[in-house]
PDB file of C-alpha atoms in Angstrom:
ATOM      1  CA  GLU A   5       3.003 -14.003  12.998  1.00 62.00           C
ATOM      2  CA  ASP A   6       4.201 -10.768  11.415  1.00 61.00           C
ATOM      3  CA  GLN A   7       2.137  -7.846  12.560  1.00 85.00           C
ATOM      4  CA  VAL A   8       1.894  -4.066  12.259  1.00 92.00           C
ATOM      5  CA  THR A   9      -0.124  -1.944  14.698  1.00 94.00           C
ATOM      6  CA  GLN A  10      -0.716   1.777  14.336  1.00 96.00           C
ATOM      7  CA  SER A  11      -1.918   4.162  17.010  1.00 96.00           C
ATOM      8  CA  PRO A  12      -3.927   6.164  17.564  1.00 96.00           C
ATOM      9  CA  GLU A  13      -6.645   5.168  15.097  1.00 94.00           C
ATOM     10  CA  ALA A  14      -7.709   8.791  14.779  1.00 96.00           C
ATOM     11  CA  LEU A  15      -6.122  12.067  15.811  1.00 97.00           C
ATOM     12  CA  ARG A  16      -7.518  15.585  15.747  1.00 97.00           C
ATOM     13  CA  LEU A  17      -5.064  18.458  16.049  1.00 97.00           C
ATOM     14  CA  GLN A  18      -5.360  22.185  15.991  1.00 97.00           C
ATOM     15  CA  GLU A  19      -3.309  23.842  13.300  1.00 97.00           C
ATOM     16  CA  GLY A  20       0.209  24.266  14.660  1.00 96.00           C
ATOM     17  CA  GLU A  21      -0.201  21.609  17.359  1.00 97.00           C
ATOM     18  CA  SER A  22       2.650  19.119  16.932  1.00 97.00           C
ATOM     19  CA  SER A  23       2.181  15.411  17.637  1.00 97.00           C
ATOM     20  CA  SER A  24       3.413  11.913  16.788  1.00 97.00           C
ATOM     21  CA  LEU A  25       1.925   8.821  15.193  1.00 98.00           C
ATOM     22  CA  ASN A  26       3.115   5.385  16.237  1.00 98.00           C
ATOM     23  CA  CYS A  27       3.740   2.208  14.261  1.00 97.00           C
ATOM     24  CA  SER A  28       4.679  -0.907  16.233  1.00 96.00           C
ATOM     25  CA  TYR A  29       5.820  -3.993  14.406  1.00 93.00           C
ATOM     26  CA  THR A  30       6.728  -7.590  15.060  1.00 89.00           C
ATOM     27  CA  VAL A  31       8.423  -9.145  12.056  1.00 81.00           C
ATOM     28  CA  SER A  32      11.285 -11.514  11.505  1.00 78.00           C
ATOM     29  CA  GLY A  33      14.220  -9.656  10.060  1.00 80.00           C
ATOM     30  CA  LEU A  34      13.015  -6.214   9.078  1.00 83.00           C
ATOM     31  CA  ARG A  35      14.084  -5.265   5.567  1.00 84.00           C
ATOM     32  CA  GLY A  36      12.345  -1.939   5.443  1.00 88.00           C
ATOM     33  CA  LEU A  37       9.659   0.182   7.094  1.00 93.00           C
ATOM     34  CA  PHE A  38       7.589   2.472   4.909  1.00 93.00           C
ATOM     35  CA  TRP A  39       5.310   5.418   5.582  1.00 97.00           C
ATOM     36  CA  TYR A  40       2.549   6.435   3.199  1.00 96.00           C
ATOM     37  CA  ARG A  41      -0.093   9.104   3.129  1.00 97.00           C
ATOM     38  CA  GLN A  42      -3.526   8.263   1.746  1.00 95.00           C
ATOM     39  CA  ASP A  43      -6.193  10.810   0.880  1.00 95.00           C
ATOM     40  CA  PRO A  44      -9.835   9.726   0.544  1.00 91.00           C
ATOM     41  CA  GLY A  45     -10.512   7.960  -2.734  1.00 89.00           C
ATOM     42  CA  LYS A  46      -6.841   7.892  -3.734  1.00 92.00           C
ATOM     43  CA  GLY A  47      -3.928   5.493  -3.654  1.00 94.00           C
ATOM     44  CA  PRO A  48      -1.245   5.660  -0.953  1.00 95.00           C
ATOM     45  CA  GLU A  49       1.450   8.231  -1.612  1.00 95.00           C
ATOM     46  CA  PHE A  50       4.977   7.246  -0.648  1.00 93.00           C
ATOM     47  CA  LEU A  51       6.609   9.346   2.077  1.00 95.00           C
ATOM     48  CA  PHE A  52       9.604   7.580   3.632  1.00 93.00           C
ATOM     49  CA  THR A  53      11.592   4.376   3.797  1.00 91.00           C
ATOM     50  CA  LEU A  54      13.597   3.459   6.909  1.00 93.00           C
ATOM     51  CA  TYR A  55      15.674   0.324   7.108  1.00 86.00           C
ATOM     52  CA  SER A  56      17.743   0.359  10.298  1.00 88.00           C
ATOM     53  CA  ALA A  57      17.225   1.353  13.918  1.00 91.00           C
ATOM     54  CA  GLY A  58      18.319   4.895  14.613  1.00 94.00           C
ATOM     55  CA  GLU A  59      17.613   6.121  11.116  1.00 94.00           C
ATOM     56  CA  GLU A  60      15.645   9.339  10.635  1.00 96.00           C
ATOM     57  CA  LYS A  61      14.154  10.939   7.527  1.00 95.00           C
ATOM     58  CA  GLU A  62      12.539  14.367   7.134  1.00 96.00           C
ATOM     59  CA  LYS A  63      10.276  15.978   4.600  1.00 93.00           C
ATOM     60  CA  GLU A  64       8.751  19.388   5.222  1.00 94.00           C
ATOM     61  CA  ARG A  65       6.742  19.118   8.467  1.00 96.00           C
ATOM     62  CA  LEU A  66       7.171  15.348   8.735  1.00 97.00           C
ATOM     63  CA  LYS A  67       9.949  13.393  10.383  1.00 98.00           C
ATOM     64  CA  ALA A  68      10.092   9.597  10.595  1.00 98.00           C
ATOM     65  CA  THR A  69      12.205   7.688  13.097  1.00 97.00           C
ATOM     66  CA  LEU A  70      12.842   3.984  13.622  1.00 96.00           C
ATOM     67  CA  THR A  71      13.750   1.786  16.590  1.00 93.00           C
ATOM     68  CA  LYS A  72      13.955  -1.993  16.789  1.00 89.00           C
ATOM     69  CA  LYS A  73      10.284  -2.274  17.703  1.00 92.00           C
ATOM     70  CA  GLU A  74       8.527   0.805  16.399  1.00 95.00           C
ATOM     71  CA  SER A  75       8.533   3.838  14.199  1.00 97.00           C
ATOM     72  CA  PHE A  76       7.216   7.321  14.839  1.00 98.00           C
ATOM     73  CA  LEU A  77       5.958   9.863  12.376  1.00 98.00           C
ATOM     74  CA  HIS A  78       6.373  13.279  13.964  1.00 98.00           C
ATOM     75  CA  ILE A  79       4.296  16.119  12.592  1.00 97.00           C
ATOM     76  CA  THR A  80       5.555  19.587  13.453  1.00 97.00           C
ATOM     77  CA  ALA A  81       3.195  22.557  13.287  1.00 97.00           C
ATOM     78  CA  PRO A  82       0.677  20.748  11.080  1.00 97.00           C
ATOM     79  CA  LYS A  83      -1.539  22.503   8.570  1.00 97.00           C
ATOM     80  CA  PRO A  84      -5.050  21.534   7.407  1.00 97.00           C
ATOM     81  CA  GLU A  85      -3.581  20.136   4.192  1.00 96.00           C
ATOM     82  CA  ASP A  86      -1.770  17.513   6.282  1.00 97.00           C
ATOM     83  CA  SER A  87      -5.144  15.934   7.012  1.00 97.00           C
ATOM     84  CA  ALA A  88      -5.075  12.381   5.635  1.00 97.00           C
ATOM     85  CA  THR A  89      -4.684   8.784   6.701  1.00 96.00           C
ATOM     86  CA  TYR A  90      -1.088   7.827   7.383  1.00 97.00           C
ATOM     87  CA  LEU A  91      -0.157   4.223   6.717  1.00 96.00           C
ATOM     88  CA  CYS A  92       2.813   2.250   7.946  1.00 96.00           C
ATOM     89  CA  ALA A  93       4.081  -0.894   6.215  1.00 93.00           C
ATOM     90  CA  VAL A  94       6.921  -3.310   6.843  1.00 91.00           C
ATOM     91  CA  GLN A  95       8.710  -5.826   4.712  1.00 86.00           C
ATOM     92  CA  ALA A  96      10.164  -8.848   6.475  1.00 79.00           C
ATOM     93  CA  GLY A  97      13.464 -10.396   5.570  1.00 68.00           C
ATOM     94  CA  THR A  98      12.227 -13.780   4.473  1.00 65.00           C
ATOM     95  CA  GLY A  99       9.319 -12.973   2.234  1.00 67.00           C
ATOM     96  CA  ASN A 100       7.999 -10.789  -0.498  1.00 71.00           C
ATOM     97  CA  GLN A 101       5.012  -9.436   1.342  1.00 76.00           C
ATOM     98  CA  PHE A 102       4.486  -5.982   2.715  1.00 84.00           C
ATOM     99  CA  TYR A 103       2.366  -5.849   5.872  1.00 88.00           C
ATOM    100  CA  PHE A 104       0.292  -2.733   6.316  1.00 92.00           C
ATOM    101  CA  GLY A 105      -1.203  -1.275   9.458  1.00 93.00           C
ATOM    102  CA  THR A 106      -4.761   0.032   9.448  1.00 92.00           C
ATOM    103  CA  GLY A 107      -3.581   3.622   9.544  1.00 94.00           C
ATOM    104  CA  THR A 108      -4.014   6.751  11.616  1.00 96.00           C
ATOM    105  CA  SER A 109      -6.633   9.181  10.392  1.00 96.00           C
ATOM    106  CA  LEU A 110      -5.298  12.694  11.014  1.00 97.00           C
ATOM    107  CA  THR A 111      -7.518  15.754  10.985  1.00 97.00           C
ATOM    108  CA  VAL A 112      -5.945  19.184  11.363  1.00 97.00           C
ATOM    109  CA  ILE A 113      -8.422  21.891  12.304  1.00 97.00           C
ATOM    110  CA  PRO A 114      -7.771  25.465  11.167  1.00 95.00           C
TER     111      PRO A 114
ATOM    112  CA  ASN B  30       7.675  10.052 -15.680  1.00 51.00           C
ATOM    113  CA  ALA B  31       4.131   8.782 -15.471  1.00 71.00           C
ATOM    114  CA  GLY B  32       3.100   7.110 -12.254  1.00 91.00           C
ATOM    115  CA  VAL B  33       1.324   3.802 -11.805  1.00 95.00           C
ATOM    116  CA  MET B  34      -1.811   3.684 -13.905  1.00 96.00           C
ATOM    117  CA  GLN B  35      -4.905   1.688 -13.096  1.00 97.00           C
ATOM    118  CA  ASN B  36      -8.111   1.294 -15.017  1.00 96.00           C
ATOM    119  CA  PRO B  37     -10.928   1.410 -14.777  1.00 97.00           C
ATOM    120  CA  ARG B  38     -11.152   3.679 -11.753  1.00 96.00           C
ATOM    121  CA  HIS B  39     -14.657   2.478 -10.989  1.00 97.00           C
ATOM    122  CA  LEU B  40     -16.201  -0.818 -12.009  1.00 97.00           C
ATOM    123  CA  VAL B  41     -19.716  -2.051 -11.361  1.00 98.00           C
ATOM    124  CA  ARG B  42     -20.552  -5.701 -11.876  1.00 97.00           C
ATOM    125  CA  ARG B  43     -23.545  -7.903 -11.099  1.00 97.00           C
ATOM    126  CA  ARG B  44     -23.100 -11.079  -9.128  1.00 97.00           C
ATOM    127  CA  GLY B  45     -21.722 -13.838 -11.318  1.00 97.00           C
ATOM    128  CA  GLN B  46     -20.024 -11.557 -13.831  1.00 97.00           C
ATOM    129  CA  GLU B  47     -16.284 -11.232 -14.368  1.00 98.00           C
ATOM    130  CA  ALA B  48     -14.171  -8.266 -13.340  1.00 98.00           C
ATOM    131  CA  ARG B  49     -10.874  -7.377 -15.022  1.00 98.00           C
ATOM    132  CA  LEU B  50      -8.641  -4.802 -13.388  1.00 98.00           C
ATOM    133  CA  ARG B  51      -5.597  -3.432 -15.189  1.00 98.00           C
ATOM    134  CA  CYS B  52      -2.359  -1.992 -13.891  1.00 97.00           C
ATOM    135  CA  SER B  53       0.469  -0.382 -15.824  1.00 96.00           C
ATOM    136  CA  PRO B  54       3.575  -0.005 -13.633  1.00 94.00           C
ATOM    137  CA  MET B  55       5.865   2.979 -13.555  1.00 92.00           C
ATOM    138  CA  LYS B  56       8.395   3.107 -16.367  1.00 88.00           C
ATOM    139  CA  GLY B  57      11.363   0.915 -15.531  1.00 84.00           C
ATOM    140  CA  HIS B  58       9.542  -1.067 -12.854  1.00 87.00           C
ATOM    141  CA  SER B  59       9.323  -4.797 -13.325  1.00 85.00           C
ATOM    142  CA  HIS B  60       7.615  -5.781 -10.058  1.00 89.00           C
ATOM    143  CA  VAL B  61       3.880  -5.501  -9.485  1.00 93.00           C
ATOM    144  CA  TYR B  62       1.892  -6.057  -6.299  1.00 94.00           C
ATOM    145  CA  TRP B  63      -1.877  -6.205  -5.948  1.00 97.00           C
ATOM    146  CA  TYR B  64      -3.697  -5.278  -2.732  1.00 96.00           C
ATOM    147  CA  ARG B  65      -7.302  -5.192  -1.590  1.00 96.00           C
ATOM    148  CA  GLN B  66      -8.620  -2.559   0.791  1.00 94.00           C
ATOM    149  CA  LEU B  67     -11.933  -2.857   2.561  1.00 88.00           C
ATOM    150  CA  PRO B  68     -13.510   0.062   4.433  1.00 78.00           C
ATOM    151  CA  GLU B  69     -11.941   0.537   7.871  1.00 74.00           C
ATOM    152  CA  GLU B  70      -9.347  -2.135   7.105  1.00 80.00           C
ATOM    153  CA  GLY B  71      -5.739  -2.018   6.061  1.00 84.00           C
ATOM    154  CA  LEU B  72      -4.299  -2.920   2.715  1.00 91.00           C
ATOM    155  CA  LYS B  73      -4.164  -6.692   2.335  1.00 92.00           C
ATOM    156  CA  PHE B  74      -1.533  -8.240   0.119  1.00 92.00           C
ATOM    157  CA  MET B  75      -2.872 -10.451  -2.648  1.00 94.00           C
ATOM    158  CA  VAL B  76      -0.161 -11.273  -5.162  1.00 94.00           C
ATOM    159  CA  TYR B  77       3.345 -10.311  -6.264  1.00 92.00           C
ATOM    160  CA  LEU B  78       4.377 -10.663  -9.889  1.00 92.00           C
ATOM    161  CA  GLN B  79       7.336 -10.026 -12.098  1.00 90.00           C
ATOM    162  CA  LYS B  80       7.159 -10.073 -15.861  1.00 88.00           C
ATOM    163  CA  GLU B  81       5.694 -13.448 -16.925  1.00 90.00           C
ATOM    164  CA  ASN B  82       6.069 -14.870 -13.401  1.00 92.00           C
ATOM    165  CA  ILE B  83       3.914 -15.130 -10.309  1.00 93.00           C
ATOM    166  CA  ILE B  84       6.355 -14.857  -7.424  1.00 89.00           C
ATOM    167  CA  ASP B  85       4.007 -14.984  -4.432  1.00 89.00           C
ATOM    168  CA  GLU B  86       0.239 -15.497  -4.534  1.00 91.00           C
ATOM    169  CA  SER B  87      -0.192 -16.453  -0.897  1.00 89.00           C
ATOM    170  CA  GLY B  88      -2.683 -13.647  -0.299  1.00 90.00           C
ATOM    171  CA  MET B  89      -4.920 -14.529  -3.206  1.00 93.00           C
ATOM    172  CA  PRO B  90      -8.170 -16.423  -2.608  1.00 93.00           C
ATOM    173  CA  LYS B  91      -7.807 -19.943  -3.986  1.00 90.00           C
ATOM    174  CA  GLU B  92     -10.857 -19.737  -6.207  1.00 94.00           C
ATOM    175  CA  ARG B  93     -12.132 -17.183  -8.732  1.00 97.00           C
ATOM    176  CA  PHE B  94      -9.095 -14.896  -8.499  1.00 97.00           C
ATOM    177  CA  SER B  95      -6.129 -14.900 -10.870  1.00 97.00           C
ATOM    178  CA  ALA B  96      -3.396 -12.492 -11.874  1.00 97.00           C
ATOM    179  CA  GLU B  97      -0.925 -12.156 -14.684  1.00 96.00           C
ATOM    180  CA  PHE B  98       1.827  -9.801 -15.811  1.00 95.00           C
ATOM    181  CA  PRO B  99       2.636 -10.573 -19.439  1.00 93.00           C
ATOM    182  CA  LYS B 100       5.816  -9.655 -21.248  1.00 90.00           C
ATOM    183  CA  GLU B 101       3.943  -6.920 -23.036  1.00 90.00           C
ATOM    184  CA  GLY B 102       1.061  -4.940 -21.643  1.00 92.00           C
ATOM    185  CA  PRO B 103      -0.402  -4.277 -18.224  1.00 95.00           C
ATOM    186  CA  SER B 104      -0.806  -6.576 -15.280  1.00 97.00           C
ATOM    187  CA  ILE B 105      -4.331  -7.975 -14.993  1.00 97.00           C
ATOM    188  CA  LEU B 106      -6.220  -9.004 -11.872  1.00 98.00           C
ATOM    189  CA  ARG B 107      -9.167 -11.144 -12.855  1.00 98.00           C
ATOM    190  CA  ILE B 108     -12.099 -12.004 -10.624  1.00 98.00           C
ATOM    191  CA  GLN B 109     -14.519 -14.566 -11.978  1.00 97.00           C
ATOM    192  CA  GLN B 110     -18.117 -14.968 -10.836  1.00 97.00           C
ATOM    193  CA  VAL B 111     -17.969 -11.963  -8.551  1.00 97.00           C
ATOM    194  CA  VAL B 112     -19.894 -11.926  -5.273  1.00 96.00           C
ATOM    195  CA  ARG B 113     -20.915  -8.976  -3.096  1.00 94.00           C
ATOM    196  CA  GLY B 114     -18.009  -9.666  -0.745  1.00 93.00           C
ATOM    197  CA  ASP B 115     -15.598  -8.831  -3.568  1.00 95.00           C
ATOM    198  CA  SER B 116     -16.678  -5.182  -3.405  1.00 96.00           C
ATOM    199  CA  ALA B 117     -13.568  -3.246  -2.365  1.00 96.00           C
ATOM    200  CA  ALA B 118     -10.838  -0.952  -3.589  1.00 96.00           C
ATOM    201  CA  TYR B 119      -8.085  -2.807  -5.409  1.00 98.00           C
ATOM    202  CA  PHE B 120      -4.695  -1.163  -5.556  1.00 97.00           C
ATOM    203  CA  CYS B 121      -1.712  -1.972  -7.658  1.00 97.00           C
ATOM    204  CA  ALA B 122       1.820  -0.985  -6.703  1.00 95.00           C
ATOM    205  CA  SER B 123       5.013  -1.233  -8.673  1.00 93.00           C
ATOM    206  CA  SER B 124       8.607  -1.253  -7.547  1.00 87.00           C
ATOM    207  CA  THR B 125      12.164  -1.788  -8.531  1.00 77.00           C
ATOM    208  CA  LEU B 126      14.518  -3.651  -6.267  1.00 70.00           C
ATOM    209  CA  ASP B 127      17.185  -1.546  -4.605  1.00 64.00           C
ATOM    210  CA  MET B 128      20.204  -3.831  -4.840  1.00 59.00           C
ATOM    211  CA  LEU B 129      22.159  -1.879  -2.243  1.00 59.00           C
ATOM    212  CA  TYR B 130      19.645  -2.154   0.548  1.00 57.00           C
ATOM    213  CA  PHE B 131      17.618  -5.070  -0.771  1.00 60.00           C
ATOM    214  CA  TYR B 132      14.308  -3.407  -0.159  1.00 61.00           C
ATOM    215  CA  ASP B 133      11.592  -2.429  -2.553  1.00 73.00           C
ATOM    216  CA  THR B 134       9.893   0.934  -2.358  1.00 82.00           C
ATOM    217  CA  GLN B 135       6.402   0.557  -3.738  1.00 88.00           C
ATOM    218  CA  TYR B 136       4.553   3.248  -5.611  1.00 92.00           C
ATOM    219  CA  PHE B 137       0.796   2.917  -5.743  1.00 95.00           C
ATOM    220  CA  GLY B 138      -1.762   3.578  -8.403  1.00 96.00           C
ATOM    221  CA  PRO B 139      -5.066   5.382  -7.776  1.00 96.00           C
ATOM    222  CA  GLY B 140      -6.977   2.131  -7.361  1.00 96.00           C
ATOM    223  CA  THR B 141     -10.030   0.520  -8.908  1.00 97.00           C
ATOM    224  CA  ARG B 142     -13.208   0.630  -6.867  1.00 96.00           C
ATOM    225  CA  LEU B 143     -15.227  -2.482  -7.565  1.00 97.00           C
ATOM    226  CA  THR B 144     -18.893  -2.563  -6.665  1.00 96.00           C
ATOM    227  CA  VAL B 145     -20.800  -5.814  -6.988  1.00 97.00           C
ATOM    228  CA  LEU B 146     -24.566  -5.438  -7.152  1.00 95.00           C
TER     229      LEU B 146
END
């Protein structure tokens, strides 16, 4: 069964303290892996798409990487405004569905 | 370019009533997905539609739930005879297929929060 697991569930960082979020997946024929940011009471905001192992994408303090089994979202020198829930989703090669993880809730303390 | 629009943002219904949730995709997008999100849970796929076609409804409950995406107008998610367990945030996403890489990047709306009393 296709599955997406994110860890940790929650992460508290001091401002400037870099860290990484993990997304492990087991799907048949990965077509794409997606990272989103979700603020309370809002819809997910698209961040990155990765589609092959070894690919990396960057945006401001965020960098996403992909291997054959997992993806990491690296956060460098985070700021309080980076506080949000970060969601990972995958699309398998044989279907139309996107499978979402339950997210990592990030809190950055000033 | 306006993003994905959903309305209403909040909807309160009593048990047994009908709920209609609307989604207008981003301009140029012809694919619409509906998801349900319960507190402390991930987004759960419900249905995938293209204009006038239901492509995949494998995540939709068999009874009381239906979805459509007409040639003109927004996509509608309809829940008949709502029960308390239907209370959740419902999100719509739209996409356009990237023919080079064959993947769809989905852009989400702000969601409709349904409360069933």
